[in-house]
Coordinates of C-alpha atoms and ligand atoms in Angstrom, one line a residue:
M248 CA -2.4 20.8 22.4
D249 CA 1.0 21.6 24.1
L250 CA 3.5 18.9 24.8
E251 CA 2.6 18.6 28.5
E252 CA -1.0 18.2 27.7
F253 CA -0.1 15.6 25.1
R254 CA 1.8 13.6 27.7
T255 CA -1.2 13.8 30.1
R256 CA -3.7 12.7 27.4
G257 CA -1.5 9.9 26.3
K258 CA -1.4 8.5 29.8
E259 CA -5.2 8.8 30.1
M260 CA -5.5 6.9 26.9
V261 CA -3.3 4.1 28.2
D262 CA -5.5 3.9 31.3
Y263 CA -8.6 3.7 29.2
I264 CA -7.2 0.8 27.2
I265 CA -6.2 -1.0 30.4
E266 CA -9.7 -0.4 31.9
Y267 CA -11.2 -1.8 28.7
W268 CA -9.2 -5.1 29.0
E269 CA -10.1 -5.4 32.7
T270 CA -13.8 -5.1 31.9
I271 CA -13.9 -7.0 28.7
E272 CA -15.9 -10.0 30.1
Q273 CA -18.7 -7.7 31.0
R274 CA -19.0 -6.2 27.5
R275 CA -21.1 -7.6 24.6
A276 CA -19.3 -9.6 22.0
Y277 CA -21.8 -8.7 19.4
P278 CA -23.3 -5.2 19.2
A279 CA -27.0 -4.6 19.8
V280 CA -27.3 -1.6 17.5
Q281 CA -29.2 -1.3 14.2
P282 CA -27.6 -0.3 10.9
G283 CA -27.4 3.5 10.6
Y284 CA -27.3 3.9 14.4
L285 CA -24.3 6.2 14.5
R286 CA -25.0 9.1 12.2
P287 CA -27.8 10.6 14.3
L288 CA -25.5 10.5 17.4
I289 CA -23.0 13.0 16.1
P290 CA -23.2 16.4 14.3
D291 CA -23.4 16.4 10.5
S292 CA -20.3 18.4 10.0
A293 CA -16.9 19.0 11.5
P294 CA -16.7 21.7 14.2
H295 CA -15.3 25.1 13.3
E296 CA -13.7 25.6 16.8
P297 CA -11.5 23.0 18.6
E298 CA -13.2 20.7 21.1
S299 CA -11.8 19.3 24.3
F300 CA -10.2 15.9 24.6
A301 CA -12.6 15.1 27.5
D302 CA -15.6 15.6 25.2
L303 CA -14.0 13.3 22.7
M304 CA -13.4 10.5 25.2
A305 CA -16.9 10.8 26.5
D306 CA -18.1 10.3 22.9
I307 CA -16.0 7.1 22.6
E308 CA -18.2 5.6 25.3
R309 CA -21.5 7.1 24.0
V310 CA -21.0 6.7 20.3
I311 CA -18.3 4.1 19.5
M312 CA -18.4 1.4 22.2
P313 CA -22.1 0.4 21.7
G314 CA -21.2 -0.3 18.1
A315 CA -17.9 -2.0 19.0
S316 CA -15.6 -2.3 16.1
S317 CA -18.4 -3.1 13.7
P318 CA -20.6 -1.4 12.5
A319 CA -19.0 1.6 14.3
C320 CA -15.9 1.4 12.2
T321 CA -17.8 1.5 8.9
E322 CA -20.4 4.0 10.0
L323 CA -17.9 6.5 11.5
E324 CA -15.9 6.3 8.3
T325 CA -18.9 7.1 6.1
V326 CA -19.7 10.1 8.2
M327 CA -16.1 11.3 8.4
L328 CA -15.8 11.1 4.6
D329 CA -18.9 13.3 4.4
W330 CA -17.5 15.7 7.0
L331 CA -14.2 15.9 5.1
G332 CA -16.0 16.2 1.8
K333 CA -18.0 19.1 3.1
M334 CA -14.8 20.8 4.5
L335 CA -13.5 20.6 0.9
N336 CA -16.9 21.8 -0.5
L337 CA -17.1 18.7 -2.7
P338 CA -20.2 18.5 -4.9
E339 CA -23.0 16.7 -3.2
D340 CA -22.7 13.9 -5.8
F341 CA -19.8 12.6 -3.7
L342 CA -21.5 12.6 -0.3
V343 CA -23.5 9.7 1.2
E344 CA -25.6 12.2 3.1
A345 CA -27.0 13.5 -0.2
G346 CA -28.7 10.1 -0.6
G347 CA -27.4 9.4 -4.1
E348 CA -24.8 7.0 -5.4
G349 CA -21.8 8.8 -4.1
G350 CA -19.6 8.3 -1.1
G351 CA -16.1 8.2 0.3
V352 CA -13.8 5.6 1.7
V353 CA -10.3 5.5 3.3
Q354 CA -7.7 3.8 1.2
G355 CA -4.2 3.0 2.4
S356 CA -2.4 5.4 -0.1
A357 CA -2.9 7.6 -3.1
S358 CA -1.2 4.8 -5.2
E359 CA -4.0 2.4 -4.2
S360 CA -6.7 5.0 -4.9
T361 CA -5.4 5.6 -8.4
L362 CA -5.2 1.8 -9.0
V363 CA -8.7 1.0 -7.7
A364 CA -10.2 3.8 -9.8
L365 CA -8.4 2.4 -12.8
L366 CA -9.6 -1.1 -12.1
A367 CA -13.2 0.2 -11.7
A368 CA -12.9 2.1 -15.0
R369 CA -11.5 -0.9 -16.7
K370 CA -14.4 -3.1 -15.5
K371 CA -16.9 -0.5 -16.5
M372 CA -15.6 -0.2 -20.0
I373 CA -15.3 -4.0 -20.6
T374 CA -18.9 -4.4 -19.4
Q375 CA -20.1 -1.6 -21.7
M376 CA -18.2 -3.0 -24.7
Q377 CA -19.5 -6.6 -24.1
A378 CA -23.1 -5.2 -23.8
K379 CA -22.6 -3.7 -27.3
C380 CA -20.8 -6.6 -28.8
P381 CA -21.3 -9.8 -26.8
D382 CA -18.8 -11.7 -29.0
L383 CA -15.9 -9.5 -27.9
G384 CA -13.6 -11.4 -25.5
E385 CA -12.2 -9.6 -22.4
H386 CA -8.7 -10.0 -23.7
T387 CA -9.4 -8.4 -27.0
I388 CA -11.0 -5.4 -25.3
M389 CA -8.1 -5.2 -22.8
S390 CA -5.6 -5.1 -25.6
K391 CA -7.2 -2.0 -27.0
L392 CA -7.8 0.0 -23.8
V393 CA -5.7 3.1 -23.3
A394 CA -5.4 5.3 -20.2
Y395 CA -3.9 8.8 -20.0
T396 CA -2.1 11.0 -17.5
S397 CA 0.5 13.8 -17.7
E398 CA 4.2 13.4 -17.9
E399 CA 4.3 15.2 -14.5
A400 CA 2.0 12.7 -12.8
H401 CA 3.4 10.7 -9.9
S402 CA 5.1 7.4 -10.8
S403 CA 2.2 5.5 -9.0
V404 CA 0.0 6.4 -11.9
E405 CA 2.2 4.7 -14.4
R406 CA 2.6 1.8 -12.0
A407 CA -1.2 1.5 -11.7
G408 CA -1.2 1.0 -15.5
M409 CA 1.6 -1.6 -15.2
I410 CA -0.2 -3.6 -12.5
A411 CA -3.5 -3.5 -14.4
S412 CA -1.8 -4.4 -17.7
I413 CA -3.1 -1.2 -19.3
K414 CA -1.3 1.0 -21.7
M415 CA -0.8 4.4 -19.9
R416 CA 0.0 7.2 -22.2
K417 CA 1.9 10.1 -20.6
L418 CA 1.0 13.5 -22.2
P419 CA 3.2 16.6 -22.4
T420 CA 2.4 19.6 -20.3
D421 CA 2.5 23.4 -20.9
E422 CA 5.2 25.8 -19.7
K423 CA 3.6 25.7 -16.2
F424 CA 3.8 21.8 -16.1
C425 CA 0.0 21.7 -16.4
L426 CA -1.8 19.4 -18.8
R427 CA -4.3 21.2 -21.1
G428 CA -7.5 20.0 -22.7
E429 CA -6.3 20.4 -26.3
T430 CA -3.4 18.0 -25.6
L431 CA -5.7 15.3 -24.3
R432 CA -8.2 15.9 -27.2
Q433 CA -5.4 15.4 -29.8
A434 CA -4.2 12.2 -28.1
L435 CA -7.8 10.8 -28.1
E436 CA -8.2 11.5 -31.8
E437 CA -4.9 9.8 -32.6
D438 CA -5.7 6.7 -30.5
K439 CA -9.3 6.3 -31.7
A440 CA -8.0 6.5 -35.3
L441 CA -5.8 3.5 -34.4
G442 CA -8.8 1.6 -33.2
L443 CA -7.9 1.9 -29.5
I444 CA -10.4 2.5 -26.7
P445 CA -9.7 5.5 -24.4
F446 CA -11.3 4.8 -21.0
Y447 CA -9.4 6.4 -18.1
F448 CA -7.7 9.7 -17.4
C449 CA -5.8 10.6 -14.2
A450 CA -5.4 14.3 -13.6
T451 CA -3.1 15.7 -11.0
L452 CA -3.8 18.6 -8.7
G453 CA -0.5 19.5 -7.1
T454 CA 2.2 17.5 -8.9
T455 CA 5.0 16.0 -6.8
S456 CA 7.8 17.7 -8.6
S457 CA 6.5 21.3 -8.7
C458 CA 3.0 21.4 -7.3
A459 CA 1.5 22.2 -10.7
F460 CA -2.3 21.8 -11.4
D461 CA -3.7 20.2 -14.5
N462 CA -6.5 22.2 -16.1
I463 CA -9.5 20.1 -15.1
M464 CA -11.9 22.7 -16.2
E465 CA -10.7 22.0 -19.8
L466 CA -10.0 18.3 -19.3
G467 CA -13.2 17.3 -17.4
P468 CA -15.8 18.1 -20.1
I469 CA -13.7 16.2 -22.7
C470 CA -13.6 13.2 -20.5
N471 CA -17.4 13.4 -19.8
S472 CA -18.2 13.7 -23.5
E473 CA -15.8 10.9 -24.5
N474 CA -17.1 8.4 -21.8
I475 CA -13.7 8.5 -20.1
W476 CA -13.4 7.9 -16.3
M477 CA -11.7 11.0 -14.8
H478 CA -9.8 10.3 -11.6
I479 CA -8.2 13.2 -9.8
D480 CA -5.0 12.7 -7.7
A481 CA -4.6 15.6 -5.3
A482 CA -2.5 13.5 -2.8
Y483 CA -0.6 16.5 -1.3
A484 CA -2.6 19.6 -2.4
G485 CA -6.0 18.3 -1.5
S486 CA -5.7 19.4 2.2
A487 CA -5.4 23.0 1.1
F488 CA -8.8 23.0 -0.4
I489 CA -10.3 23.3 3.1
C490 CA -9.3 27.0 2.9
P491 CA -11.8 29.0 0.8
E492 CA -8.9 30.9 -0.9
F493 CA -7.4 27.7 -2.3
R494 CA -10.8 26.0 -3.1
P495 CA -10.9 27.4 -6.7
L496 CA -7.9 25.1 -7.5
L497 CA -10.4 22.3 -7.2
N498 CA -13.0 23.8 -9.6
G499 CA -13.8 21.2 -12.2
V500 CA -14.0 18.3 -9.7
E501 CA -17.6 18.1 -10.6
F502 CA -16.6 16.5 -13.9
S503 CA -14.6 13.7 -12.2
D504 CA -15.8 10.2 -11.4
S505 CA -13.4 9.8 -8.5
F506 CA -11.3 12.2 -6.4
N507 CA -8.5 11.4 -3.9
F508 CA -6.2 13.2 -1.5
N509 CA -4.1 12.1 1.5
P510 CA -5.1 13.7 4.9
Q511 CA -2.0 11.8 6.0
K512 CA 0.2 14.2 4.0
W513 CA -0.9 17.6 5.1
L514 CA -4.0 17.4 7.3
L515 CA -2.3 16.1 10.5
V516 CA -4.0 12.6 10.3
N517 CA -1.5 9.9 10.8
P518 CA -0.9 7.2 8.1
H519 CA -2.6 5.4 6.7
C520 CA -5.3 7.7 5.5
S521 CA -5.9 8.4 1.9
A522 CA -9.5 9.7 1.2
L523 CA -11.2 8.6 -2.0
W524 CA -14.6 9.7 -3.1
V525 CA -16.6 8.2 -6.0
K526 CA -19.7 9.5 -7.7
R527 CA -21.3 6.2 -8.6
R528 CA -20.6 3.5 -6.1
S529 CA -22.3 0.8 -8.2
E530 CA -19.8 1.4 -11.0
F531 CA -17.0 1.5 -8.6
I532 CA -17.6 -1.7 -6.6
G533 CA -18.3 -3.6 -9.8
A534 CA -14.6 -4.3 -10.0
F535 CA -14.3 -5.7 -6.5
K536 CA -17.5 -7.3 -5.4
M537 CA -17.4 -11.0 -4.7
D538 CA -19.4 -12.7 -2.0
H539 CA -18.4 -15.9 -0.3
I540 CA -20.2 -18.1 2.2
Y541 CA -17.8 -17.4 5.0
L542 CA -18.4 -13.7 4.6
S543 CA -22.1 -13.8 4.4
Q544 CA -22.7 -15.4 7.9
D545 CA -21.8 -12.3 9.8
H546 CA -23.3 -10.0 7.3
Q547 CA -27.1 -10.3 7.5
N548 CA -27.1 -6.5 7.4
S549 CA -25.1 -6.4 4.2
G550 CA -26.8 -3.9 1.8
L551 CA -28.2 -1.8 4.6
V552 CA -24.9 -0.1 5.3
T553 CA -21.9 0.7 3.1
D554 CA -19.9 -2.5 2.7
Y555 CA -16.4 -1.2 2.4
R556 CA -14.9 -4.6 1.6
H557 CA -16.2 -4.1 -1.9
W558 CA -14.5 -0.7 -2.2
Q559 CA -10.9 -1.8 -1.9
I560 CA -8.4 -4.6 -2.5
P561 CA -7.9 -5.9 1.1
L562 CA -10.9 -7.6 2.8
G563 CA -10.2 -6.5 6.4
R564 CA -10.3 -3.0 7.6
I565 CA -9.0 -1.0 10.5
F566 CA -10.6 1.9 12.3
Q567 CA -8.8 4.7 10.3
S568 CA -11.7 7.1 10.8
L569 CA -11.2 7.4 14.5
K570 CA -8.0 9.3 13.8
M571 CA -10.0 11.7 11.5
W572 CA -12.7 12.2 14.1
F573 CA -10.0 13.1 16.7
V574 CA -8.1 15.4 14.5
F575 CA -11.1 17.3 13.0
R576 CA -12.6 17.8 16.5
M577 CA -9.4 18.6 18.4
Y578 CA -8.2 21.2 15.9
G579 CA -11.5 22.3 14.5
I580 CA -11.7 23.5 10.9
K581 CA -10.3 26.9 12.0
R582 CA -7.0 25.6 13.3
L583 CA -6.6 23.2 10.4
Q584 CA -7.0 26.1 8.0
E585 CA -4.5 28.1 10.1
Y586 CA -2.0 25.3 9.9
I587 CA -2.2 25.1 6.0
R588 CA -2.0 28.9 5.7
K589 CA 1.1 29.0 7.9
H590 CA 2.9 26.6 5.6
V591 CA 1.9 28.5 2.5
C592 CA 2.9 31.8 4.1
L593 CA 6.4 30.3 5.1
A594 CA 6.8 29.0 1.5
H595 CA 6.3 32.5 0.2
E596 CA 8.8 33.8 2.8
F597 CA 11.4 31.3 1.5
E598 CA 10.5 32.2 -2.1
S599 CA 11.2 35.9 -1.4
L600 CA 14.5 35.1 0.3
V601 CA 15.6 33.2 -2.8
R602 CA 14.4 35.9 -5.2
Q603 CA 16.5 38.5 -3.3
D604 CA 19.7 36.6 -4.0
G605 CA 20.8 37.1 -7.6
R606 CA 22.7 33.7 -7.7
F607 CA 19.4 31.8 -7.5
E608 CA 16.2 31.3 -9.5
I609 CA 12.7 30.1 -8.8
E610 CA 11.3 27.4 -11.1
N611 CA 7.6 27.0 -10.2
D612 CA 4.6 29.2 -9.3
V613 CA 4.6 29.0 -5.5
I614 CA 1.0 28.3 -4.8
L615 CA 1.1 26.0 -1.7
G616 CA 3.9 24.8 0.5
L617 CA 6.5 23.9 -2.1
V618 CA 9.3 26.1 -3.6
C619 CA 11.3 24.8 -6.5
F620 CA 14.6 26.6 -6.8
R621 CA 18.2 26.3 -8.1
M622 CA 21.4 28.2 -8.5
K623 CA 21.7 29.8 -11.9
G624 CA 24.1 27.6 -13.8
S625 CA 24.6 24.0 -14.7
N626 CA 22.8 20.9 -13.4
E627 CA 26.2 19.7 -12.0
L628 CA 26.5 22.8 -9.9
N629 CA 23.0 22.1 -8.4
E630 CA 23.7 18.4 -7.9
D631 CA 26.8 19.4 -6.0
L632 CA 24.7 22.0 -4.0
I633 CA 22.1 19.4 -2.9
Q634 CA 24.7 16.9 -2.0
R635 CA 26.5 19.3 0.3
I636 CA 23.2 20.5 1.9
N637 CA 22.1 16.9 2.7
K638 CA 25.6 15.8 3.8
M639 CA 25.7 18.6 6.3
G640 CA 22.6 17.1 7.8
K641 CA 21.0 20.3 9.2
I642 CA 18.2 20.4 6.6
H643 CA 17.0 17.8 4.1
I644 CA 16.1 18.6 0.5
V645 CA 14.7 16.3 -2.2
P646 CA 15.4 17.3 -5.8
C647 CA 13.4 16.8 -9.0
R648 CA 13.9 17.3 -12.7
L649 CA 11.8 19.9 -14.5
R650 CA 12.2 19.4 -18.2
D651 CA 16.0 19.3 -18.5
K652 CA 16.8 21.2 -15.3
F653 CA 17.9 19.7 -12.0
V654 CA 15.9 21.5 -9.3
L655 CA 15.9 21.6 -5.5
R656 CA 12.5 21.4 -3.7
F657 CA 12.0 23.3 -0.4
A658 CA 8.9 21.7 1.2
L659 CA 7.2 22.9 4.3
C660 CA 6.0 19.8 6.2
A661 CA 6.4 19.9 10.0
E662 CA 3.6 21.0 12.2
T663 CA 5.9 23.0 14.4
V664 CA 7.8 24.9 11.7
E665 CA 8.2 28.6 12.1
S666 CA 9.8 31.5 10.3
K667 CA 13.0 31.0 12.3
H668 CA 13.4 27.6 10.7
V669 CA 13.0 29.0 7.2
Q670 CA 15.6 31.7 7.9
Y671 CA 17.9 29.0 9.4
A672 CA 17.5 26.8 6.3
W673 CA 18.2 29.7 3.9
Q674 CA 21.2 30.9 5.9
N675 CA 22.7 27.4 5.5
I676 CA 21.9 27.2 1.8
K677 CA 23.4 30.6 1.2
E678 CA 26.7 29.7 3.0
I679 CA 27.0 26.4 1.2
A680 CA 26.4 28.2 -2.1
T681 CA 29.2 30.7 -1.3
D682 CA 31.6 27.8 -0.6
L683 CA 30.4 26.1 -3.8
E684 CA 31.1 29.1 -5.9
K685 CA 34.7 29.3 -4.6
D686 CA 35.3 25.6 -5.4
H687 CA 33.8 25.9 -8.9
Q688 CA 35.8 29.0 -9.9
Ligands
LIG708 N1 0.4 11.3 -6.1 C1 1.1 12.4 -5.8 C2 0.7 13.7 -6.5 C3 2.1 12.4 -4.8 O1 2.7 13.5 -4.5 C4 2.4 11.2 -4.1 C5 3.4 11.1 -3.1 O2 4.2 12.0 -2.9 C6 1.6 10.1 -4.5 C7 0.6 10.2 -5.4 C8 1.8 8.7 -3.8 O3 1.3 8.8 -2.5 P1 1.1 7.4 -1.7 O4 2.5 7.3 -0.9 O5 0.0 7.7 -0.7 O6 0.9 6.3 -2.5

């Protein structure tokens, strides 16, 4: 959509909302639809080609308004998570459409997804242990539980452990910042020998610092054979898996119990939108399900449709899936793939500019839209470099530490970014580096 069309559509939307308020007294307060009404009204997968805004608005009246906010809000979310799951080519085990136990839900953030998966895994293990040894108290079991992640995982994983009062062991990675199966296996042996109970592992696909990928093909079978809940955090990288050429990075997802990524990061869906899929919903909701009289009055259909209040920490929900529906249809899979590919291509353009300048070095395998680079030399030199870049205010760069190195991260984020912006950024970085060299002589 160009900016002029954007303005026109925005005005139409405001008119629609005003018309809704003007006619609100003629509308039903309680919908007359049956559970499951929505799925047959829309296609079973996202369109490949973009659709028109007019078609979408017509469907708001045809599909959404008869179901008001509820059950339309729930039902559209279930279908959108199936659409998105199919765009990623997730195993059928994760899709509601397949008729099994799997399904997806929108969470507020990747941090919440990691936490709720951890809480579900904790509940599952406590239940299993108590079934085996009914005399074991919950506190005794809790004190022995141990969860795992890599030292490159996002801080939210460690924080989930802190919130859930669970020991979170951070394991070392290989030279590519990737966690390998053998490292996990050794840690499990050590902990089991100490009488601890391993129960949860959070893998990362696309780490925040360097966009590294844990080896889930090695890690997954170990988790499965050791009865460990494997959660995958692909907060940033997950969007790229809609492109067939990047989908192999997700191979091994079939071993996981839950998988999450943020369409709000790199799939043009506005926050909050973090998509979480689970393989076995009964295990997952075990940690959150609690019924109360004031919730049952309005829920005579409970059990017939997915009841998302049992899939999350908050009780109330907002209509996040409308945003997904609009984005998937207005862009189509084709344009979303083009958007991801453009960013990856521009990342490689930046990488090659850096490689041509002997003063710099690249610190990661550039796989998606993130380039980790630095000037050859001390950390102090690079700290000075980033300070000068950010102080100038023309481009913004966030650093990270890889092992003992201070590294700059060039991240492609904006929808409108073009080659000329990459060239502009590099030109600025080069000039600042030249000044820096003079000052450090
Ligand atoms: N996991 C990874 C790999 C991330 O890169 C990030 C944020 O950058 C997060 C988790 C946290 O995401 P959120 O802000 O949605 O909690």
